[in-house]
Amino acid sequence: MSQHANIIGKSRINIFIGEFGSGKTELAVNYSIALAKSGHKTAIVDFDLAKPICRTRESRELLERSDVIVVAPEQHLAHSDLPVMPSNLIRVLYDRECNVVIDVGGGDSAIVLGQINQQLSENGYQAQLVINTLRPFTNTAENIVNMLKRIEGVSRLKVSSLICNTNLAQETTAEHISNGLKTVESAAQALALPISFVVVPEWLENKISVPYPLFLLTPYTKYPWMG
């Protein structure tokens, strides 16, 4: 029988890393809102700096209504594709009362984390690889292993766990998730890493039974192709 994921991780700083299309931004937004609703002081850091389809900062109004502090470049730079470091980033990283969720850009753009490597090391962090097996770069265990090693190399961070986020947005089925989990499990075994939780759209809550905690996802993000 599945259980709901414990949103308080091993560290107050949670970093979501993954390839483009992994769904990490949607997950970061959901995770931050869940933390805030549970009464925890929460900040979300938009480190998606390399021409993404969707950035955390696009959900600023929703997040701020949910009492989540949004740490992102100034509004007039919100759509810049330059590596603009948020001005209040260091303050939240050192705020011991604040849970920090960091949304990192896809692939090699994780190199931006090298700029705050010292601050992350001093405060402790939990880096989790978000995997959507319905994307070409993460559709096999071998591809997942190779991607993790590449991201660790450019980010100078150590990934501590995997998150199964297999999805096709509104078209996601229980079978997609079940099949994707098998691939993620193979990668986890090869990497000797645990699976933190399995992300499940809220409408599939009662149709999924896996031996891992579930994180129920609400689709907040509006993508260009959704009209």
Short mmCIF file of N, CA and C in Angstrom, two decimals, residues 36-37 68 87 101 113 115 126 146 156 177-178 192 194 217:
data_model
loop_
_atom_site.label_atom_id
_atom_site.label_comp_id
_atom_site.label_asym_id
_atom_site.label_seq_id
_atom_site.Cartn_x
_atom_site.Cartn_y
_atom_site.Cartn_z
N ALA A 36 4.59 25.19 2.45
CA ALA A 36 4.00 26.39 3.03
C ALA A 36 2.65 26.08 3.68
N LYS A 37 1.84 25.24 3.02
CA LYS A 37 0.54 24.89 3.57
C LYS A 37 0.67 24.09 4.87
N VAL A 68 4.71 31.57 -0.24
CA VAL A 68 6.04 31.09 -0.61
C VAL A 68 6.87 32.28 -1.07
N SER A 87 19.00 38.42 -6.20
CA SER A 87 19.66 39.27 -5.22
C SER A 87 19.53 38.76 -3.79
N VAL A 101 13.61 25.50 -1.68
CA VAL A 101 13.45 24.59 -2.82
C VAL A 101 14.10 25.26 -4.02
N LEU A 113 25.03 26.08 -10.45
CA LEU A 113 25.11 25.73 -9.04
C LEU A 113 26.54 25.82 -8.52
N GLN A 115 28.37 28.24 -8.74
CA GLN A 115 28.57 29.59 -8.20
C GLN A 115 28.20 29.68 -6.72
N GLN A 126 20.05 18.62 -0.15
CA GLN A 126 19.62 17.34 -0.69
C GLN A 126 19.31 17.55 -2.16
N ASN A 146 23.95 7.96 -17.13
CA ASN A 146 24.85 8.88 -17.83
C ASN A 146 24.49 10.33 -17.56
N ARG A 156 28.92 20.18 -9.67
CA ARG A 156 29.81 19.96 -8.53
C ARG A 156 29.04 19.57 -7.27
N ILE A 177 3.08 5.46 -15.48
CA ILE A 177 3.82 5.58 -14.22
C ILE A 177 4.43 4.24 -13.82
N SER A 178 3.66 3.19 -13.94
CA SER A 178 4.15 1.85 -13.58
C SER A 178 5.34 1.44 -14.43
N ALA A 192 23.06 2.68 -6.93
CA ALA A 192 23.01 2.45 -5.47
C ALA A 192 22.41 3.67 -4.77
N PRO A 194 18.58 5.61 -3.45
CA PRO A 194 17.17 5.35 -3.15
C PRO A 194 16.24 6.16 -4.05
N LEU A 217 0.46 15.50 -7.40
CA LEU A 217 0.76 16.72 -8.15
C LEU A 217 -0.51 17.38 -8.66
#
